[in-house]
PDB file of C-alpha atoms in Angstrom:
ATOM      1  CA  MET B   1       0.000   0.000   0.000  1.00 56.00           C
ATOM      2  CA  THR B   2       1.411   3.372  -0.998  1.00 61.00           C
ATOM      3  CA  ASP B   3       1.644   6.409   1.243  1.00 58.00           C
ATOM      4  CA  GLU B   4      -1.093   8.082  -0.788  1.00 67.00           C
ATOM      5  CA  GLN B   5      -3.448   5.157  -0.195  1.00 63.00           C
ATOM      6  CA  ILE B   6      -2.675   5.166   3.515  1.00 61.00           C
ATOM      7  CA  LEU B   7      -3.484   8.872   3.769  1.00 62.00           C
ATOM      8  CA  ARG B   8      -6.689   8.323   1.808  1.00 68.00           C
ATOM      9  CA  TRP B   9      -7.919   5.583   4.147  1.00 67.00           C
ATOM     10  CA  MET B  10      -6.685   7.169   7.376  1.00 67.00           C
ATOM     11  CA  PRO B  11      -9.849   9.290   8.048  1.00 72.00           C
ATOM     12  CA  TYR B  12     -11.943   6.096   7.886  1.00 68.00           C
ATOM     13  CA  VAL B  13      -9.636   3.675   9.671  1.00 72.00           C
ATOM     14  CA  PHE B  14      -8.511   5.878  12.568  1.00 72.00           C
ATOM     15  CA  PRO B  15     -11.988   6.402  14.128  1.00 80.00           C
ATOM     16  CA  ILE B  16     -12.642   2.647  14.019  1.00 84.00           C
ATOM     17  CA  PHE B  17      -9.221   1.954  15.560  1.00 81.00           C
ATOM     18  CA  PHE B  18      -9.745   4.611  18.255  1.00 81.00           C
ATOM     19  CA  VAL B  19     -13.196   3.322  19.234  1.00 86.00           C
ATOM     20  CA  GLY B  20     -11.911  -0.259  19.301  1.00 87.00           C
ATOM     21  CA  MET B  21      -9.008   0.663  21.565  1.00 89.00           C
ATOM     22  CA  TRP B  22     -11.310   2.700  23.829  1.00 89.00           C
ATOM     23  CA  LEU B  23     -13.703  -0.242  24.224  1.00 91.00           C
ATOM     24  CA  LEU B  24     -10.808  -2.620  24.862  1.00 91.00           C
ATOM     25  CA  ILE B  25      -9.204  -0.426  27.518  1.00 91.00           C
ATOM     26  CA  SER B  26     -12.501   0.337  29.282  1.00 90.00           C
ATOM     27  CA  THR B  27     -13.322  -3.393  29.306  1.00 91.00           C
ATOM     28  CA  LEU B  28      -9.918  -4.271  30.789  1.00 92.00           C
ATOM     29  CA  LEU B  29     -10.433  -1.651  33.494  1.00 91.00           C
ATOM     30  CA  GLY B  30     -13.836  -3.178  34.201  1.00 92.00           C
ATOM     31  CA  VAL B  31     -12.164  -6.532  34.769  1.00 93.00           C
ATOM     32  CA  MET B  32      -9.276  -5.161  36.850  1.00 93.00           C
ATOM     33  CA  SER B  33     -11.594  -3.079  39.035  1.00 93.00           C
ATOM     34  CA  GLY B  34     -13.824  -6.066  39.738  1.00 94.00           C
ATOM     35  CA  TRP B  35     -16.870  -4.224  38.386  1.00 95.00           C
ATOM     36  CA  PHE B  36     -17.986  -7.064  36.114  1.00 95.00           C
ATOM     37  CA  ASN B  37     -17.866  -9.492  39.015  1.00 93.00           C
ATOM     38  CA  LEU B  38     -19.906  -7.171  41.234  1.00 95.00           C
ATOM     39  CA  GLN B  39     -22.583  -6.439  38.641  1.00 93.00           C
ATOM     40  CA  GLN B  40     -23.471 -10.127  38.508  1.00 92.00           C
ATOM     41  CA  TRP B  41     -24.701  -9.910  42.104  1.00 92.00           C
ATOM     42  CA  TYR B  42     -25.543  -6.258  42.710  1.00 94.00           C
ATOM     43  CA  ALA B  43     -27.186  -4.841  39.587  1.00 90.00           C
ATOM     44  CA  ASP B  44     -29.164  -1.622  40.116  1.00 92.00           C
ATOM     45  CA  ASP B  45     -32.492  -1.712  38.287  1.00 87.00           C
ATOM     46  CA  ASN B  46     -33.039   1.990  39.064  1.00 87.00           C
ATOM     47  CA  SER B  47     -36.389   1.288  40.727  1.00 88.00           C
ATOM     48  CA  GLU B  48     -35.523   3.318  43.835  1.00 91.00           C
ATOM     49  CA  GLU B  49     -35.217   7.066  44.088  1.00 91.00           C
ATOM     50  CA  PRO B  50     -31.939   8.147  45.690  1.00 93.00           C
ATOM     51  CA  LEU B  51     -32.021   9.809  49.091  1.00 92.00           C
ATOM     52  CA  LEU B  52     -28.778  11.589  48.238  1.00 93.00           C
ATOM     53  CA  LYS B  53     -26.829  11.601  44.976  1.00 94.00           C
ATOM     54  CA  LEU B  54     -23.221  12.780  44.729  1.00 93.00           C
ATOM     55  CA  GLY B  55     -21.730  13.187  41.274  1.00 91.00           C
ATOM     56  CA  TRP B  56     -18.188  13.776  40.051  1.00 89.00           C
ATOM     57  CA  GLN B  57     -16.814  11.451  42.718  1.00 92.00           C
ATOM     58  CA  SER B  58     -13.454   9.699  42.681  1.00 90.00           C
ATOM     59  CA  GLY B  59     -12.446   6.292  43.961  1.00 92.00           C
ATOM     60  CA  VAL B  60      -9.941   3.483  43.720  1.00 94.00           C
ATOM     61  CA  MET B  61     -11.411   0.108  42.864  1.00 94.00           C
ATOM     62  CA  GLY B  62     -10.042  -3.408  42.586  1.00 88.00           C
ATOM     63  CA  VAL B  63      -6.316  -3.681  41.866  1.00 84.00           C
ATOM     64  CA  GLY B  64      -5.561   0.032  41.988  1.00 85.00           C
ATOM     65  CA  VAL B  65      -7.896   1.221  39.221  1.00 92.00           C
ATOM     66  CA  ASN B  66      -8.291   4.980  39.688  1.00 91.00           C
ATOM     67  CA  LEU B  67     -11.703   6.361  38.778  1.00 92.00           C
ATOM     68  CA  ASN B  68     -11.096  10.087  39.043  1.00 87.00           C
ATOM     69  CA  GLY B  69     -14.223  12.236  38.996  1.00 87.00           C
ATOM     70  CA  ILE B  70     -16.273   9.751  36.947  1.00 92.00           C
ATOM     71  CA  LEU B  71     -18.318   8.054  39.668  1.00 95.00           C
ATOM     72  CA  THR B  72     -21.809   8.860  40.881  1.00 96.00           C
ATOM     73  CA  LEU B  73     -22.555   7.611  44.395  1.00 96.00           C
ATOM     74  CA  ALA B  74     -26.063   7.575  45.816  1.00 96.00           C
ATOM     75  CA  ALA B  75     -27.602   6.538  49.102  1.00 94.00           C
ATOM     76  CA  LYS B  76     -30.794   4.553  48.568  1.00 93.00           C
ATOM     77  CA  ARG B  77     -33.084   2.876  51.066  1.00 90.00           C
ATOM     78  CA  SER B  78     -31.789  -0.591  50.304  1.00 90.00           C
ATOM     79  CA  GLY B  79     -28.130   0.138  49.660  1.00 92.00           C
ATOM     80  CA  LEU B  80     -25.299   2.109  48.075  1.00 95.00           C
ATOM     81  CA  SER B  81     -25.656   2.878  44.379  1.00 96.00           C
ATOM     82  CA  ILE B  82     -22.428   3.129  42.369  1.00 97.00           C
ATOM     83  CA  ARG B  83     -22.404   4.315  38.770  1.00 96.00           C
ATOM     84  CA  ILE B  84     -19.673   5.167  36.307  1.00 96.00           C
ATOM     85  CA  TRP B  85     -19.968   7.602  33.433  1.00 93.00           C
ATOM     86  CA  ARG B  86     -21.175   5.563  30.488  1.00 91.00           C
ATOM     87  CA  ILE B  87     -18.441   6.863  28.189  1.00 91.00           C
ATOM     88  CA  PHE B  88     -15.784   5.431  30.549  1.00 91.00           C
ATOM     89  CA  GLY B  89     -17.653   2.199  31.226  1.00 91.00           C
ATOM     90  CA  PRO B  90     -19.871   1.284  28.268  1.00 91.00           C
ATOM     91  CA  PHE B  91     -20.337  -2.273  29.559  1.00 93.00           C
ATOM     92  CA  GLN B  92     -20.298  -1.525  33.299  1.00 95.00           C
ATOM     93  CA  LYS B  93     -23.842  -1.662  34.680  1.00 94.00           C
ATOM     94  CA  PRO B  94     -24.886   0.431  37.722  1.00 96.00           C
ATOM     95  CA  LEU B  95     -24.368  -1.311  41.064  1.00 96.00           C
ATOM     96  CA  LEU B  96     -26.584  -1.374  44.144  1.00 96.00           C
ATOM     97  CA  VAL B  97     -24.896  -2.995  47.138  1.00 94.00           C
ATOM     98  CA  PRO B  98     -27.149  -3.657  50.175  1.00 92.00           C
ATOM     99  CA  TRP B  99     -26.149  -1.784  53.317  1.00 90.00           C
ATOM    100  CA  SER B 100     -25.952  -5.091  55.187  1.00 87.00           C
ATOM    101  CA  GLU B 101     -23.175  -6.255  52.839  1.00 91.00           C
ATOM    102  CA  ILE B 102     -20.882  -3.242  53.149  1.00 90.00           C
ATOM    103  CA  SER B 103     -17.961  -3.003  55.542  1.00 87.00           C
ATOM    104  CA  ALA B 104     -15.744   0.043  56.038  1.00 85.00           C
ATOM    105  CA  GLU B 105     -12.276   0.597  57.409  1.00 85.00           C
ATOM    106  CA  PRO B 106     -10.124   3.754  57.632  1.00 83.00           C
ATOM    107  CA  ALA B 107      -7.614   4.345  54.859  1.00 83.00           C
ATOM    108  CA  ARG B 108      -5.471   7.150  53.517  1.00 77.00           C
ATOM    109  CA  SER B 109      -4.427   8.405  50.109  1.00 74.00           C
ATOM    110  CA  PHE B 110      -1.577  10.862  50.239  1.00 70.00           C
ATOM    111  CA  PHE B 111      -2.853  13.470  52.757  1.00 70.00           C
ATOM    112  CA  THR B 112      -6.540  12.660  52.230  1.00 76.00           C
ATOM    113  CA  GLN B 113      -8.564  10.668  54.737  1.00 81.00           C
ATOM    114  CA  MET B 114     -10.303   7.813  52.941  1.00 86.00           C
ATOM    115  CA  VAL B 115     -12.567   4.859  53.641  1.00 89.00           C
ATOM    116  CA  LYS B 116     -12.034   1.412  52.126  1.00 90.00           C
ATOM    117  CA  LEU B 117     -15.380  -0.258  51.527  1.00 92.00           C
ATOM    118  CA  GLY B 118     -15.746  -4.014  51.315  1.00 92.00           C
ATOM    119  CA  LEU B 119     -18.574  -4.762  48.898  1.00 93.00           C
ATOM    120  CA  GLY B 120     -20.259  -8.070  49.597  1.00 89.00           C
ATOM    121  CA  ASN B 121     -20.324 -10.505  52.506  1.00 84.00           C
ATOM    122  CA  PRO B 122     -17.696 -11.858  52.222  1.00 84.00           C
ATOM    123  CA  PRO B 123     -16.343  -8.982  50.087  1.00 85.00           C
ATOM    124  CA  ASN B 124     -16.488  -9.530  46.330  1.00 88.00           C
ATOM    125  CA  GLY B 125     -14.891  -6.160  45.611  1.00 92.00           C
ATOM    126  CA  ARG B 126     -13.254  -3.106  47.148  1.00 93.00           C
ATOM    127  CA  LEU B 127     -13.866   0.591  46.697  1.00 95.00           C
ATOM    128  CA  LYS B 128     -11.834   3.332  48.369  1.00 93.00           C
ATOM    129  CA  ILE B 129     -13.553   6.717  48.533  1.00 92.00           C
ATOM    130  CA  ASN B 130     -13.197   9.996  50.394  1.00 88.00           C
ATOM    131  CA  ALA B 131     -14.148   9.698  54.068  1.00 85.00           C
ATOM    132  CA  ALA B 132     -16.182  12.916  53.912  1.00 84.00           C
ATOM    133  CA  THR B 133     -18.227  11.507  51.029  1.00 88.00           C
ATOM    134  CA  TRP B 134     -18.964   8.304  52.942  1.00 89.00           C
ATOM    135  CA  SER B 135     -20.002  10.331  56.006  1.00 85.00           C
ATOM    136  CA  LYS B 136     -22.551  12.230  53.919  1.00 88.00           C
ATOM    137  CA  LEU B 137     -24.028   9.035  52.514  1.00 90.00           C
ATOM    138  CA  VAL B 138     -24.223   7.384  55.937  1.00 87.00           C
ATOM    139  CA  ALA B 139     -25.790  10.469  57.529  1.00 85.00           C
ATOM    140  CA  VAL B 140     -28.673  10.322  55.055  1.00 87.00           C
ATOM    141  CA  ALA B 141     -29.159   6.560  54.884  1.00 85.00           C
ATOM    142  CA  GLY B 142     -28.480   5.765  58.562  1.00 78.00           C
ATOM    143  CA  PRO B 143     -31.962   6.577  59.913  1.00 77.00           C
ATOM    144  CA  ILE B 144     -33.634   4.589  57.112  1.00 74.00           C
ATOM    145  CA  ALA B 145     -31.383   1.578  56.595  1.00 70.00           C
ATOM    146  CA  LYS B 146     -32.527  -1.570  58.375  1.00 60.00           C
ATOM    147  CA  VAL B 147     -29.018  -2.342  59.633  1.00 54.00           C
ATOM    148  CA  PRO B 148     -26.332  -0.301  61.429  1.00 60.00           C
ATOM    149  CA  LEU B 149     -24.018   1.352  58.932  1.00 60.00           C
ATOM    150  CA  PRO B 150     -20.224   1.422  59.345  1.00 61.00           C
ATOM    151  CA  LEU B 151     -19.230   4.969  60.148  1.00 60.00           C
ATOM    152  CA  ALA B 152     -16.192   6.935  59.081  1.00 56.00           C
ATOM    153  CA  THR B 153     -14.118   9.268  61.189  1.00 59.00           C
ATOM    154  CA  ALA B 154     -15.587  12.751  60.959  1.00 60.00           C
ATOM    155  CA  VAL B 155     -13.611  15.085  58.697  1.00 64.00           C
ATOM    156  CA  SER B 156     -13.904  18.812  59.320  1.00 69.00           C
ATOM    157  CA  ARG B 157     -13.783  21.305  56.483  1.00 76.00           C
ATOM    158  CA  LYS B 158     -10.722  22.890  58.084  1.00 79.00           C
ATOM    159  CA  SER B 159      -8.913  19.545  58.208  1.00 76.00           C
ATOM    160  CA  MET B 160      -9.869  18.809  54.598  1.00 76.00           C
ATOM    161  CA  ALA B 161      -8.662  22.238  53.454  1.00 82.00           C
ATOM    162  CA  LEU B 162      -5.329  21.754  55.258  1.00 83.00           C
ATOM    163  CA  ARG B 163      -4.746  18.340  53.676  1.00 80.00           C
ATOM    164  CA  MET B 164      -5.597  19.622  50.194  1.00 82.00           C
ATOM    165  CA  PHE B 165      -3.256  22.583  50.741  1.00 88.00           C
ATOM    166  CA  LEU B 166      -0.397  20.235  51.673  1.00 86.00           C
ATOM    167  CA  GLU B 167      -1.129  18.129  48.594  1.00 85.00           C
ATOM    168  CA  TRP B 168      -1.015  21.282  46.474  1.00 87.00           C
ATOM    169  CA  VAL B 169       2.348  22.309  47.954  1.00 89.00           C
ATOM    170  CA  VAL B 170       3.929  18.888  47.365  1.00 89.00           C
ATOM    171  CA  ILE B 171       2.560  18.486  43.822  1.00 89.00           C
ATOM    172  CA  THR B 172       3.516  22.045  42.855  1.00 91.00           C
ATOM    173  CA  ALA B 173       7.038  21.579  44.208  1.00 90.00           C
ATOM    174  CA  GLY B 174       7.464  18.325  42.306  1.00 90.00           C
ATOM    175  CA  ALA B 175       6.162  19.746  39.035  1.00 90.00           C
ATOM    176  CA  ALA B 176       8.237  22.934  39.364  1.00 89.00           C
ATOM    177  CA  THR B 177      11.367  20.863  40.001  1.00 90.00           C
ATOM    178  CA  PHE B 178      10.676  18.786  36.893  1.00 87.00           C
ATOM    179  CA  PHE B 179      10.126  21.847  34.663  1.00 84.00           C
ATOM    180  CA  TRP B 180      13.310  23.480  35.971  1.00 83.00           C
ATOM    181  CA  PHE B 181      15.670  20.514  35.662  1.00 81.00           C
ATOM    182  CA  ALA B 182      14.226  18.789  32.554  1.00 79.00           C
ATOM    183  CA  PRO B 183      16.113  21.040  30.095  1.00 75.00           C
ATOM    184  CA  TYR B 184      19.423  19.939  31.673  1.00 73.00           C
ATOM    185  CA  PHE B 185      18.769  16.387  30.495  1.00 73.00           C
ATOM    186  CA  ILE B 186      17.482  17.118  27.000  1.00 71.00           C
ATOM    187  CA  SER B 187      19.717  20.017  25.959  1.00 66.00           C
ATOM    188  CA  PRO B 188      23.295  19.677  24.728  1.00 67.00           C
ATOM    189  CA  PRO B 189      25.937  20.421  27.386  1.00 63.00           C
ATOM    190  CA  GLY B 190      26.341  24.141  27.935  1.00 62.00           C
ATOM    191  CA  GLU B 191      23.293  25.021  25.835  1.00 64.00           C
ATOM    192  CA  ARG B 192      20.487  24.764  28.354  1.00 61.00           C
ATOM    193  CA  VAL B 193      17.449  26.786  27.359  1.00 65.00           C
ATOM    194  CA  GLY B 194      14.752  26.444  29.985  1.00 68.00           C
ATOM    195  CA  LEU B 195      11.771  28.233  31.417  1.00 75.00           C
ATOM    196  CA  PRO B 196      12.209  31.083  33.897  1.00 83.00           C
ATOM    197  CA  ILE B 197      11.939  29.898  37.506  1.00 83.00           C
ATOM    198  CA  VAL B 198       8.826  32.029  38.013  1.00 87.00           C
ATOM    199  CA  ILE B 199       7.023  30.213  35.192  1.00 86.00           C
ATOM    200  CA  CYS B 200       8.210  26.834  36.478  1.00 87.00           C
ATOM    201  CA  ILE B 201       6.534  27.579  39.807  1.00 88.00           C
ATOM    202  CA  LEU B 202       3.489  29.628  38.808  1.00 90.00           C
ATOM    203  CA  PHE B 203       2.223  27.353  36.034  1.00 90.00           C
ATOM    204  CA  PRO B 204       1.793  24.188  38.145  1.00 89.00           C
ATOM    205  CA  ALA B 205       0.726  26.263  41.159  1.00 91.00           C
ATOM    206  CA  ILE B 206      -2.186  27.799  39.236  1.00 91.00           C
ATOM    207  CA  VAL B 207      -3.203  24.632  37.392  1.00 90.00           C
ATOM    208  CA  PHE B 208      -3.124  22.350  40.448  1.00 88.00           C
ATOM    209  CA  GLY B 209      -4.508  25.104  42.653  1.00 88.00           C
ATOM    210  CA  LEU B 210      -7.625  25.415  40.508  1.00 89.00           C
ATOM    211  CA  GLY B 211      -7.997  21.651  40.539  1.00 85.00           C
ATOM    212  CA  GLN B 212      -7.792  21.537  44.317  1.00 82.00           C
ATOM    213  CA  LEU B 213     -10.333  24.369  44.695  1.00 86.00           C
ATOM    214  CA  ILE B 214     -12.804  22.513  42.480  1.00 82.00           C
ATOM    215  CA  ARG B 215     -12.179  19.308  44.410  1.00 75.00           C
ATOM    216  CA  TYR B 216     -12.693  21.073  47.757  1.00 80.00           C
ATOM    217  CA  ALA B 217     -15.965  22.613  46.586  1.00 79.00           C
ATOM    218  CA  ARG B 218     -17.143  19.188  45.402  1.00 71.00           C
ATOM    219  CA  GLU B 219     -16.180  17.209  48.490  1.00 69.00           C
ATOM    220  CA  SER B 220     -16.810  19.661  51.318  1.00 67.00           C
TER     221      SER B 220
END
């Protein structure tokens, strides 16, 4: 096949290739997270109205599969509803895990206080979420659920803000260090052309700072 033929077919082949790869990767993540195993036992038929719905949530599921900002968690009368944005999980069905089959234990991710949930009895899957998020769900469902719910350590807004600030400092420092020293490794000896130190610091500080502000507004 000539280069001209390749260029002619590229607009048709690339979308098919991209969609195929997207479906493959999302399916592999569904397997690694344990979602497909859970949906066999805890499918949500959407027959219950949520008592509280929290969108744009993040979590770590299965063998370290990060689901950043693409989860929707809801407290329902019978259990915890877990959904993933359809575009990131085209074959992952919504889950509804009964309250009686959820266990919780304290965990931590960087500076953030988390809760590791065991889904099933015995656990068929794991989901680690923000402790403040779990507290909100338990506060709403606790008076209605037919079983005692595992609680999480209370997280104050001040404590959450301090932890997010420390995360911002560490991430900004790491990114600024990378931007400052990277040119030394890619430029010929004696010909380093890098970014000014102010840019190296301000760019990651602003980008990650905005991200942390949005995250704080969402989780507080």
